[in-house]
Short mmCIF file of C-alpha atoms and ligand atoms in Angstrom, two decimals:
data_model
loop_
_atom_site.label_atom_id
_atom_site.label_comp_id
_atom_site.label_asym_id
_atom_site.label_seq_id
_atom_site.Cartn_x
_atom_site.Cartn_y
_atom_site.Cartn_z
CA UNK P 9 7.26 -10.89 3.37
CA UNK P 10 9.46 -7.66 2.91
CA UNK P 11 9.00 -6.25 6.34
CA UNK P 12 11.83 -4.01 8.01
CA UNK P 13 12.20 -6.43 10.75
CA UNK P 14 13.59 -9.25 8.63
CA UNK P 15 15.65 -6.63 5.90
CA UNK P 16 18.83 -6.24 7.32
CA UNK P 17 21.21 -2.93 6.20
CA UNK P 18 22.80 -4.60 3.37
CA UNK P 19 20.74 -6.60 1.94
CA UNK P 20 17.96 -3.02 2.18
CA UNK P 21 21.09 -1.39 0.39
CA UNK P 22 21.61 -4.36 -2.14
CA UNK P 23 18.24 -4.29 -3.28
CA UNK P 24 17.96 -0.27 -4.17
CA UNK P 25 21.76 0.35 -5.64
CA UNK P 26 20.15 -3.11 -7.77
CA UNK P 27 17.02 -0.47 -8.54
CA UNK P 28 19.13 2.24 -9.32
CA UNK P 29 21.32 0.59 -11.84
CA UNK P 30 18.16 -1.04 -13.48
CA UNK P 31 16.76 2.15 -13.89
CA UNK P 32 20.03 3.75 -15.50
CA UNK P 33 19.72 1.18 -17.88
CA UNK P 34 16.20 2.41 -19.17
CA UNK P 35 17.29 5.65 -18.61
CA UNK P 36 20.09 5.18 -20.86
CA UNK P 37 18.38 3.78 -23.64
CA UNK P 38 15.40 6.40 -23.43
CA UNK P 39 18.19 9.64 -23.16
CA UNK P 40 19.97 7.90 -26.30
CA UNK P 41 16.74 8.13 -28.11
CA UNK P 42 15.72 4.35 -28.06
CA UNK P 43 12.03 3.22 -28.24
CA UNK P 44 9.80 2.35 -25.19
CA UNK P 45 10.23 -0.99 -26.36
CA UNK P 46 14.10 -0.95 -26.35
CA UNK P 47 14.14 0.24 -22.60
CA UNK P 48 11.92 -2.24 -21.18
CA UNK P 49 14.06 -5.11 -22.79
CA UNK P 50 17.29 -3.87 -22.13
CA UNK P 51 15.96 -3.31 -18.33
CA UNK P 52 14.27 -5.97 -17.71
CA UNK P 53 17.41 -8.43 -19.75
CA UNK P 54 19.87 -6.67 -16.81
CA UNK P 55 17.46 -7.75 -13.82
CA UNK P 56 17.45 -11.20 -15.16
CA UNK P 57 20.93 -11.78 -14.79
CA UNK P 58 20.60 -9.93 -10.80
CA UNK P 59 20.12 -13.17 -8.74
CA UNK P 60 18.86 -10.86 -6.39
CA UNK P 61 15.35 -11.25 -8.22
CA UNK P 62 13.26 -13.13 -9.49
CA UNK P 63 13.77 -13.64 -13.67
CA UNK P 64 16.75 -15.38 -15.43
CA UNK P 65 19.68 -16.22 -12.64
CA UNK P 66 18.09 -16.45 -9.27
CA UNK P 67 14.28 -17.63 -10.39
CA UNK P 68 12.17 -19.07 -8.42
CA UNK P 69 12.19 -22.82 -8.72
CA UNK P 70 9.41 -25.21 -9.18
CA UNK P 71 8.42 -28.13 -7.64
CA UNK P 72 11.35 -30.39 -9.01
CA UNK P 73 13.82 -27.84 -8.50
CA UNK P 74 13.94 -26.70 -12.30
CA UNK P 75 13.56 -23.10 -13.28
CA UNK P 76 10.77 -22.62 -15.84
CA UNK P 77 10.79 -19.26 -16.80
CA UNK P 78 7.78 -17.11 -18.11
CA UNK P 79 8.18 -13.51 -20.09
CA UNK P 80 6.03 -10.83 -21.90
CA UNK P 81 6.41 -7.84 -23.51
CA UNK P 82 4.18 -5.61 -25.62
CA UNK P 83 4.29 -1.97 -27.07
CA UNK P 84 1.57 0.11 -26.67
CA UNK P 85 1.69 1.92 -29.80
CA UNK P 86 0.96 -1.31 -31.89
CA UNK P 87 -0.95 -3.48 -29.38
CA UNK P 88 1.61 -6.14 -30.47
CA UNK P 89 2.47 -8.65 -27.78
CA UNK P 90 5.02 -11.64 -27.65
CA UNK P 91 4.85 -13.98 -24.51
CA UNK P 92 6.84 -17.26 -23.54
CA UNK P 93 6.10 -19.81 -21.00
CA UNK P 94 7.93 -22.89 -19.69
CA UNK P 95 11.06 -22.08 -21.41
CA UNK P 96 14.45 -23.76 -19.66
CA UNK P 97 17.79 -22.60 -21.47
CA UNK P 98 17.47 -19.23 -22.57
CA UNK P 99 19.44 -16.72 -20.66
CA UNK P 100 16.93 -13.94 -21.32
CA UNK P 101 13.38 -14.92 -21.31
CA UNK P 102 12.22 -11.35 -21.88
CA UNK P 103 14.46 -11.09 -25.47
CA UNK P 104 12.31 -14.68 -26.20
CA UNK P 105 9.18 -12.52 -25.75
CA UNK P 106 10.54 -9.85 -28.04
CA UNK P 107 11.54 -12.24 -30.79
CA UNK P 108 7.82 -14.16 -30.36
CA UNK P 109 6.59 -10.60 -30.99
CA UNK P 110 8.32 -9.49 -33.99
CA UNK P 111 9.68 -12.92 -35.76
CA UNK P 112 6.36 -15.58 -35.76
CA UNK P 113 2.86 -14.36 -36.64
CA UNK P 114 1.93 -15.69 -33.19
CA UNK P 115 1.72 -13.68 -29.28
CA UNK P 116 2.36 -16.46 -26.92
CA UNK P 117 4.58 -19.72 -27.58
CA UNK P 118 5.34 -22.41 -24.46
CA UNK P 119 7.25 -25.20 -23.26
CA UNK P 120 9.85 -27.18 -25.82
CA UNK P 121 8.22 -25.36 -28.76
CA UNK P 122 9.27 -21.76 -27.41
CA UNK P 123 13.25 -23.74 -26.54
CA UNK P 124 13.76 -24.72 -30.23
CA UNK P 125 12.23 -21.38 -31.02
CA UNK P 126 15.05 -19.64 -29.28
CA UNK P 127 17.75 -22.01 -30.44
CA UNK P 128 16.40 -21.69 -34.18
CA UNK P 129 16.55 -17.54 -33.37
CA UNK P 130 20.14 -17.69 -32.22
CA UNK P 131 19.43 -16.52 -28.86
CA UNK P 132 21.75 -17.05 -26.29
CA UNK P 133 21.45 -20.43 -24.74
CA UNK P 134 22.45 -21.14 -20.92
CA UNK P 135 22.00 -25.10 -19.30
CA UNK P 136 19.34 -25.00 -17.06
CA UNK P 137 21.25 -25.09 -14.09
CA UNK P 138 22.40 -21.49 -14.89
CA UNK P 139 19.57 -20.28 -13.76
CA UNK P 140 19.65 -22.13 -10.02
CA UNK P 141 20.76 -20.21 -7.12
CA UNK P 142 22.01 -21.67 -3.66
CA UNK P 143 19.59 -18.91 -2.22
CA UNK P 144 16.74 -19.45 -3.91
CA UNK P 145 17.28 -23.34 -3.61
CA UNK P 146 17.12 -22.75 0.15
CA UNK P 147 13.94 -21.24 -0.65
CA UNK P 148 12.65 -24.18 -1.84
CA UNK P 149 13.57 -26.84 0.22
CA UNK P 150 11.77 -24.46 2.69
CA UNK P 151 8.55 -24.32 1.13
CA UNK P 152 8.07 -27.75 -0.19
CA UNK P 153 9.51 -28.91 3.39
CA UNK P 154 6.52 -26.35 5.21
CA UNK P 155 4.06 -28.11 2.49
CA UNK P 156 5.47 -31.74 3.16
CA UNK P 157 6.05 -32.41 -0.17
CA UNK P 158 9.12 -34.27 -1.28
CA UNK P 159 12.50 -32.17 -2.05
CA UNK P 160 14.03 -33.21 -4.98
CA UNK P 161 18.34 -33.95 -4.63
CA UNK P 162 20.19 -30.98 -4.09
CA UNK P 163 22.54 -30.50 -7.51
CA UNK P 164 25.66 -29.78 -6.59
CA UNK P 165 27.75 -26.16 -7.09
CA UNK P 166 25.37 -24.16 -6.34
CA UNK P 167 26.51 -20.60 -5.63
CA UNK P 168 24.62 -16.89 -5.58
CA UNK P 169 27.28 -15.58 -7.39
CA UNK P 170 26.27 -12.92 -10.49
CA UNK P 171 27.26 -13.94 -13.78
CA UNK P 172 30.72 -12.15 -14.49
CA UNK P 173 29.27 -10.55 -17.53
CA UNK P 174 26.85 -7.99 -16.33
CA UNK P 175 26.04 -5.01 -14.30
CA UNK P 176 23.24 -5.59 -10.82
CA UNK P 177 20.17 -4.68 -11.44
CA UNK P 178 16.23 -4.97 -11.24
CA UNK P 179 13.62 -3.37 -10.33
CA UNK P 180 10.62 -4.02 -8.39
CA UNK P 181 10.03 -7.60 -6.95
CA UNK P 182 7.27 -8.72 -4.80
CA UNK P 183 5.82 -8.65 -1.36
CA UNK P 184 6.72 -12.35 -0.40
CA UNK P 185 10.25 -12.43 -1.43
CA UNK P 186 10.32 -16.23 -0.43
CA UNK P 187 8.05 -17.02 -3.19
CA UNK P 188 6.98 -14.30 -5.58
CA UNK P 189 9.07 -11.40 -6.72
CA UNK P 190 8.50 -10.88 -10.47
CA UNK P 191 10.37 -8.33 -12.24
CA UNK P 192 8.49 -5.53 -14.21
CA UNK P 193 9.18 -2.36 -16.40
CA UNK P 194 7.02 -0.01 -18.12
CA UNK P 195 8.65 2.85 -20.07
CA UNK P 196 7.71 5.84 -21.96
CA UNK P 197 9.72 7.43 -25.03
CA UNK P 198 9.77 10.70 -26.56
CA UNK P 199 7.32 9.90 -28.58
CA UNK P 200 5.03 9.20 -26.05
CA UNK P 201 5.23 5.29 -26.83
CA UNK P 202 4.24 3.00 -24.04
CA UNK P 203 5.63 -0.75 -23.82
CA UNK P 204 5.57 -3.12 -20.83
CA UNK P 205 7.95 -6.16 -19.96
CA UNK P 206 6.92 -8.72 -16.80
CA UNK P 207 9.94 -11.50 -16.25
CA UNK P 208 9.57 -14.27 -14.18
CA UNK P 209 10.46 -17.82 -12.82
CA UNK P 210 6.91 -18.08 -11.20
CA UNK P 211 5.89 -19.19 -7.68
CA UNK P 212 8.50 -21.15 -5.97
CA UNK P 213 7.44 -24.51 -5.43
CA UNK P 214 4.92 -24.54 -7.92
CA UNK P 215 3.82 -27.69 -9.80
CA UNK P 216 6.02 -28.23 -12.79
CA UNK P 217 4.20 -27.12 -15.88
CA UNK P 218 2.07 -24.09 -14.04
CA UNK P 219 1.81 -21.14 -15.48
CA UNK P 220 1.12 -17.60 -13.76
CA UNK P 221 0.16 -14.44 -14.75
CA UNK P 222 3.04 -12.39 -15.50
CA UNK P 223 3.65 -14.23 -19.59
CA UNK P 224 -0.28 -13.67 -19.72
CA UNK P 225 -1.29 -10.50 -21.80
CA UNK P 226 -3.98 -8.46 -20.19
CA UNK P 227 -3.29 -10.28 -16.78
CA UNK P 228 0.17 -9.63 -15.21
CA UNK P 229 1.46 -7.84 -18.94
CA UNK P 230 -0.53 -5.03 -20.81
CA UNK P 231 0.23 -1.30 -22.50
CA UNK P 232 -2.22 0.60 -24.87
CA UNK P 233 -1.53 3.79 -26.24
CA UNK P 234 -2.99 5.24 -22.95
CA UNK P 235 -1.69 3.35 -20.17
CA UNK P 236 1.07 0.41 -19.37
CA UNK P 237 1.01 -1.70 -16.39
CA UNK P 238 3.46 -4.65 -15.33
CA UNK P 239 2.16 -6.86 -12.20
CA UNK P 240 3.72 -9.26 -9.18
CA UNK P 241 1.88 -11.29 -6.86
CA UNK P 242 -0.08 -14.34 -6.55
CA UNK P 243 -0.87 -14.91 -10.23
CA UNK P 244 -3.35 -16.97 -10.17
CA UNK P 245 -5.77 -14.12 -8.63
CA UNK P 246 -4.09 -11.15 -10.93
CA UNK P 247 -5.18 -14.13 -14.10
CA UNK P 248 -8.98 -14.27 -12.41
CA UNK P 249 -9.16 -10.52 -12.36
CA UNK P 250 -7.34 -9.55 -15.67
CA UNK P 251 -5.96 -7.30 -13.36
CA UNK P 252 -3.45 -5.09 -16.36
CA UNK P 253 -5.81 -4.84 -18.81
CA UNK P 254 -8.87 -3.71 -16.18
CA UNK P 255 -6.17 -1.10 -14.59
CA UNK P 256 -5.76 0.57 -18.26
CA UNK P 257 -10.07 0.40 -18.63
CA UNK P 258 -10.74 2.23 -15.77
CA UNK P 259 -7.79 4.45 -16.22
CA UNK P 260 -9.42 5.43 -19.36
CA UNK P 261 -12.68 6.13 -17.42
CA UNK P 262 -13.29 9.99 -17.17
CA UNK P 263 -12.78 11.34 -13.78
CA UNK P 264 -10.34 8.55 -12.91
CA UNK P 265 -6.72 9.27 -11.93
CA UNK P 266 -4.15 6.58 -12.99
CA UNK P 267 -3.79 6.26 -8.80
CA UNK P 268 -7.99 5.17 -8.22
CA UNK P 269 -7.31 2.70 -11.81
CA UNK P 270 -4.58 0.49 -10.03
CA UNK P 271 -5.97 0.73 -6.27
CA UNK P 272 -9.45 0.10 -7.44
CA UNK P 273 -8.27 -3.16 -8.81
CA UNK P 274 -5.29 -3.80 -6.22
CA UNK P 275 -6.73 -2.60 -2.87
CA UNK P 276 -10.26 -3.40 -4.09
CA UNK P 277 -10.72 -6.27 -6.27
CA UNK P 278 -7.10 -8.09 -5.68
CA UNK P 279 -7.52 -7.90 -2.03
CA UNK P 280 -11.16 -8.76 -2.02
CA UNK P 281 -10.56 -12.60 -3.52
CA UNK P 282 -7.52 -12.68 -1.48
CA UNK P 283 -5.02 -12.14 -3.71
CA UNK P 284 -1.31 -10.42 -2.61
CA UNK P 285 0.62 -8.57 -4.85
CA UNK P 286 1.20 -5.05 -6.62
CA UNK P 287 1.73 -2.92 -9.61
CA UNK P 288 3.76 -0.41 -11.50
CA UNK P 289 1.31 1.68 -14.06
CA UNK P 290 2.66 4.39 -16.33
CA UNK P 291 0.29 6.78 -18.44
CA UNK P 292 1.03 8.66 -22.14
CA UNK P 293 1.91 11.46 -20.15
CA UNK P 294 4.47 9.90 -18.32
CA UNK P 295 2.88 9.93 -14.88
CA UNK P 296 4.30 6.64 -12.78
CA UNK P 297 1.64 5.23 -9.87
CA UNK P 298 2.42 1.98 -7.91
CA UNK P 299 -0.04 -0.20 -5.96
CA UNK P 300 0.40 -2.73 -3.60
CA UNK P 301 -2.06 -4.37 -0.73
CA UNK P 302 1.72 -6.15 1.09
CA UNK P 303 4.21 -4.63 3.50
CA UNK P 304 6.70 -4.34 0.77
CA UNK P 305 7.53 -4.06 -2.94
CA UNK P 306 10.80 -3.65 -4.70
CA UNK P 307 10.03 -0.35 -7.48
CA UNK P 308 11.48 3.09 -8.72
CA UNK P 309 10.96 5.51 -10.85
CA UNK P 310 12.91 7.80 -12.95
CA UNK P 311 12.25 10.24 -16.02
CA UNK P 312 14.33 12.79 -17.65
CA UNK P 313 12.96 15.56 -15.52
CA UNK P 314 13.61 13.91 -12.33
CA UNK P 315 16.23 11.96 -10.58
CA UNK P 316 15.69 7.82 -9.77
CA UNK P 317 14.09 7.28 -6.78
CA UNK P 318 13.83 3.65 -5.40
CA UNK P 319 11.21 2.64 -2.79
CA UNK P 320 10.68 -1.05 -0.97
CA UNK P 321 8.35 -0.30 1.93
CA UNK P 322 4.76 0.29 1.19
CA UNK P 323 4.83 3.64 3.00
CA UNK P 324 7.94 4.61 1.33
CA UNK P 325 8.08 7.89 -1.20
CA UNK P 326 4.39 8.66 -3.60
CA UNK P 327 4.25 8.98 -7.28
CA UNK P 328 5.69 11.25 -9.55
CA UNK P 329 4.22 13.14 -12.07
CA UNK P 330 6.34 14.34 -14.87
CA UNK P 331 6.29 14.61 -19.07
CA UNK P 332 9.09 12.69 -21.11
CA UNK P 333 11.04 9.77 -20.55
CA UNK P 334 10.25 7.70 -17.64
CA UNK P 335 11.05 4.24 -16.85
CA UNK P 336 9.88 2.35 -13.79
CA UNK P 337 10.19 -1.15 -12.29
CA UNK P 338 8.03 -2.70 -10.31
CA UNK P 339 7.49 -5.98 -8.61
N1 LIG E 421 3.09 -13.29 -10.50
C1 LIG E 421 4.07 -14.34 -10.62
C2 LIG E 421 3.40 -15.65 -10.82
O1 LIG E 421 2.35 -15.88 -10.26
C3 LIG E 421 4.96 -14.46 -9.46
C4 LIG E 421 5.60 -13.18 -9.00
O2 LIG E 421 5.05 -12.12 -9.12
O3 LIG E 421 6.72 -13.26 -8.48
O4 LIG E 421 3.96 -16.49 -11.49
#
């Protein structure tokens, strides 16, 4: 768990300059005039190559010690939605997602099918191995060792270096960092466009072949015109609960702030089945909320009205409320 006991200085400081230069990356993009949609890729692409999270470089591994990675984005002004799951060699799962969106007629593709996808789109192509961290091997030996299941052979090389080519970065990241931590961004342009982007390598340890919540649309991935919401957690509860897509329903309720939309299904539901986790929400009039029921999640929030702020502890900082351009990362 994120707790303050086991966060030492730098690694506290590693984790919010990594915030802060994810969110100047959406902020960027937003102040130059790009879409909702543009932000939350070109965020959530720079936290995939930060091995301090959990996307791209630095993914959680499954069960023998591959990185499968799952991404989805959708724009809220359309309700269109693209979604990958199971893919190996492509350096940025989230761009996948994009291309899924706007290049087949379809929302979700998987496995081999979504690889030769990505090759036939010309998207950058990485071996597998990219992907693998010595830290987050660690990680695994851990938990399949605490499980007593068998670890697969270490490969060799590993290092936790960042690729030379870009900038830290990511955003929020989850509660348990030793086996969740699922990057998220939700954005809001000028025109008052929503989009969402969730970017994962899952659950480490997880059986080869499972899929979570954060590639599925209306569970860990969702944006209308009214609301956006990007989840971490234990995926398997936020896919019982259709937890994004029940946050942006009751936000829509009248009487209901965004804040009683998330908790009710975070703090209520969520924490009712037993479920850990959190998430960042962001409404057409650019007001950010978090929720989380753990010690810890990795999020900020920034907007062209007010300055980044990055938070990790639970009782950290509140929410902002503010018009225009706003980016935030959650998980
Ligand atoms: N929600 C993700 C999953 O279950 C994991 C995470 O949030 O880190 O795959």
């Amino acid at each position: 768990m994120i707790s303050r006991s086991s966060m030492t200085p730098e690694r506290d400081a590693a984790y919010r300059a990594a915030l802060n230069a994810a969110l100047a990356t959406g902020q960027a993009v937003l102040a130059g005039g790009g879409s909702a949609l543009d932000a939350v890729e070109a965020t959530a692409r720079v936290m995939e190559d930060n091995p301090l999270f959990n996307a791209g470089r630095g993914a959680a591994l499954s069960d023998d010690g591959s990185a499968t990675l799952d991404a989805a984005i959708m724009d809220g002004s359309t309700l269109k939605a693209g979604a990958v799951a199971g893919v190996t060699t492509t350096r940025h799962p989230i761009s996948l997602a994009r291309r899924v969106m706007e290049a087949t007629r379809h929302v979700f593709l998987i496995g081999a099918g979504a690889d030769v996808f990505a090759r036939e789109q010309g998207l950058e192509q990485v071996p597998n191995s990219w992907f693998i961290t010595a830290r987050r091997w660690g990680i695994l030996e851990e938990v399949l060792r605490e499980d007593g299941r068998p670890i697969p052979p270490r490969p060799s090389g590993l290092t936790d270096e960042a690729p030379s080519v870009s900038v830290q970065v990511p955003v929020s990241h989850s509660p348990d960092e030793a086996r969740f931590g699922t990057i998220g961004v939700v954005a809001r342009d000028r025109a008052g466009n929503l989009a969402a982007a969730t970017t994962t390598g899952g659950l480490t340890g997880e059986r080869w072949g499972r899929v979570g919540d954060a590639p599925v649309i209306g569970a860990g991935t969702y944006a209308d015109a009214g609301c956006a919401v990007s989840a971490t957690g234990t995926g398997e509860y936020f896919l019982r609960l259709v937890i994004a897509r029940m946050i942006c329903v009751h936000a829509g309720e009248p009487g209901t702030s965004l804040q009683a939309a998330a908790d009710r299904m975070i703090k209520g539901d969520l924490t009712r089945i037993g479920g850990d986790g959190g998430v960042i929400v962001m409404n057409d009039r650019g007001e950010a909320v978090f929720s989380l029921n753990t010690e810890g999640m990795y999020r900020g929030t920034v907007s062209s009205l007010s300055p980044a702020r990055v938070m990790i502890y639970a009782d950290e900082g509140g929410n902002v409320d503010g018009p225009v351009a706003r980016a935030a990362a959650p998980h």
